[in-house]
Short mmCIF file of C-alpha atoms in Angstrom, two decimals:
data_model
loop_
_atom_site.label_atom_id
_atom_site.label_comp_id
_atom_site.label_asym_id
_atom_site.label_seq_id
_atom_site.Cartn_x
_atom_site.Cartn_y
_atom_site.Cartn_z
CA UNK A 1 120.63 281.66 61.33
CA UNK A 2 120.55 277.92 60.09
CA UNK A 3 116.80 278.55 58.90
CA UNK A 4 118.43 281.60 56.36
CA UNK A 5 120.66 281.28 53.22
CA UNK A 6 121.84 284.86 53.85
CA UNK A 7 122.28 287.39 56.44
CA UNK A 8 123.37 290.81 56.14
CA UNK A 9 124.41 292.71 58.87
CA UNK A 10 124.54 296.60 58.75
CA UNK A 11 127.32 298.64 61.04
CA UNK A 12 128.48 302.09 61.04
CA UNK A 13 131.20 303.89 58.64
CA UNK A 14 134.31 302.01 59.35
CA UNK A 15 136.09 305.07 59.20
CA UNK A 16 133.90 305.96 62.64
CA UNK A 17 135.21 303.25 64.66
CA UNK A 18 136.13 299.43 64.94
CA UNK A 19 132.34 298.34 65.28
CA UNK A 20 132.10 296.81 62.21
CA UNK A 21 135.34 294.60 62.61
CA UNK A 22 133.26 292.68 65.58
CA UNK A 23 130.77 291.97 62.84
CA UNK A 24 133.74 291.41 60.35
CA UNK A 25 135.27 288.85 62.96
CA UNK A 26 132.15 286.57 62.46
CA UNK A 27 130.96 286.42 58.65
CA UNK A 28 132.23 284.52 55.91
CA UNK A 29 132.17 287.27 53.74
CA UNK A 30 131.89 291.46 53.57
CA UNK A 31 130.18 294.05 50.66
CA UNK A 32 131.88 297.07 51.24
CA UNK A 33 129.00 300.69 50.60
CA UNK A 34 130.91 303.52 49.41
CA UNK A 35 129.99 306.98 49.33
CA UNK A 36 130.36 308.94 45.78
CA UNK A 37 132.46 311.32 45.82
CA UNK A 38 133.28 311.17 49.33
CA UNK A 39 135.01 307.70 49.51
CA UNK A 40 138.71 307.61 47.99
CA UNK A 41 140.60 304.88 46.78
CA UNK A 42 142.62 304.84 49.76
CA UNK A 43 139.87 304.40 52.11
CA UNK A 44 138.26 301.71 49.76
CA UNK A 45 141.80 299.57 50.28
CA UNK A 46 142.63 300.34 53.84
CA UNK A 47 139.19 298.82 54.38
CA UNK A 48 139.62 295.73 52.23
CA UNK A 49 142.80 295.19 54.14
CA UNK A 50 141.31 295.19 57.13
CA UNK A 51 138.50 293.00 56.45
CA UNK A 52 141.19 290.47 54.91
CA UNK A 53 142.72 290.44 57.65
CA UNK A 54 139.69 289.93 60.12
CA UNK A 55 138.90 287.22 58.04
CA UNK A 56 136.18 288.51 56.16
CA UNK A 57 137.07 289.09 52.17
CA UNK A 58 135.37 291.61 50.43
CA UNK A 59 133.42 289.70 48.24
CA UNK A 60 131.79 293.47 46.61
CA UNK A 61 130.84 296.73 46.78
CA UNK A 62 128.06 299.15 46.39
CA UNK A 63 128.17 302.70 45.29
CA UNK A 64 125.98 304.67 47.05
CA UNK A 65 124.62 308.55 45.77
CA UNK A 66 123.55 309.34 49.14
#
């Protein structure tokens, strides 16, 4: 990765599993994609926690239609 400025790694929902804590675990940094309508609050902070913790602060989000 030392020849890119950025890398962004897409993983599944975290509410489907702990996949994306194994990416988590190794970047500097997380954007968080929620789902309108779909996504709560809740779910939007349980994740940041989690990431936090991992060592990977949400730096943003995207809000995603689809």
């Amino acid at each position: 990765a030392s020849n890119f400025d950025v890398v962004i790694v897409d993983t599944a929902a975290a509410s489907l599993g702990s996949d994306f804590l194994l990416a988590a675990s190794r970047a500097r940094a997380a954007l968080l994609v929620v789902r309108l309508n779909r996504t709560t609050a809740a779910d939007c902070e349980s994740v940041r926690e989690t990431l936090t913790a991992a060592g990977a602060p949400l730096v943003g989000s995207v809000l995603n239609e689809g």
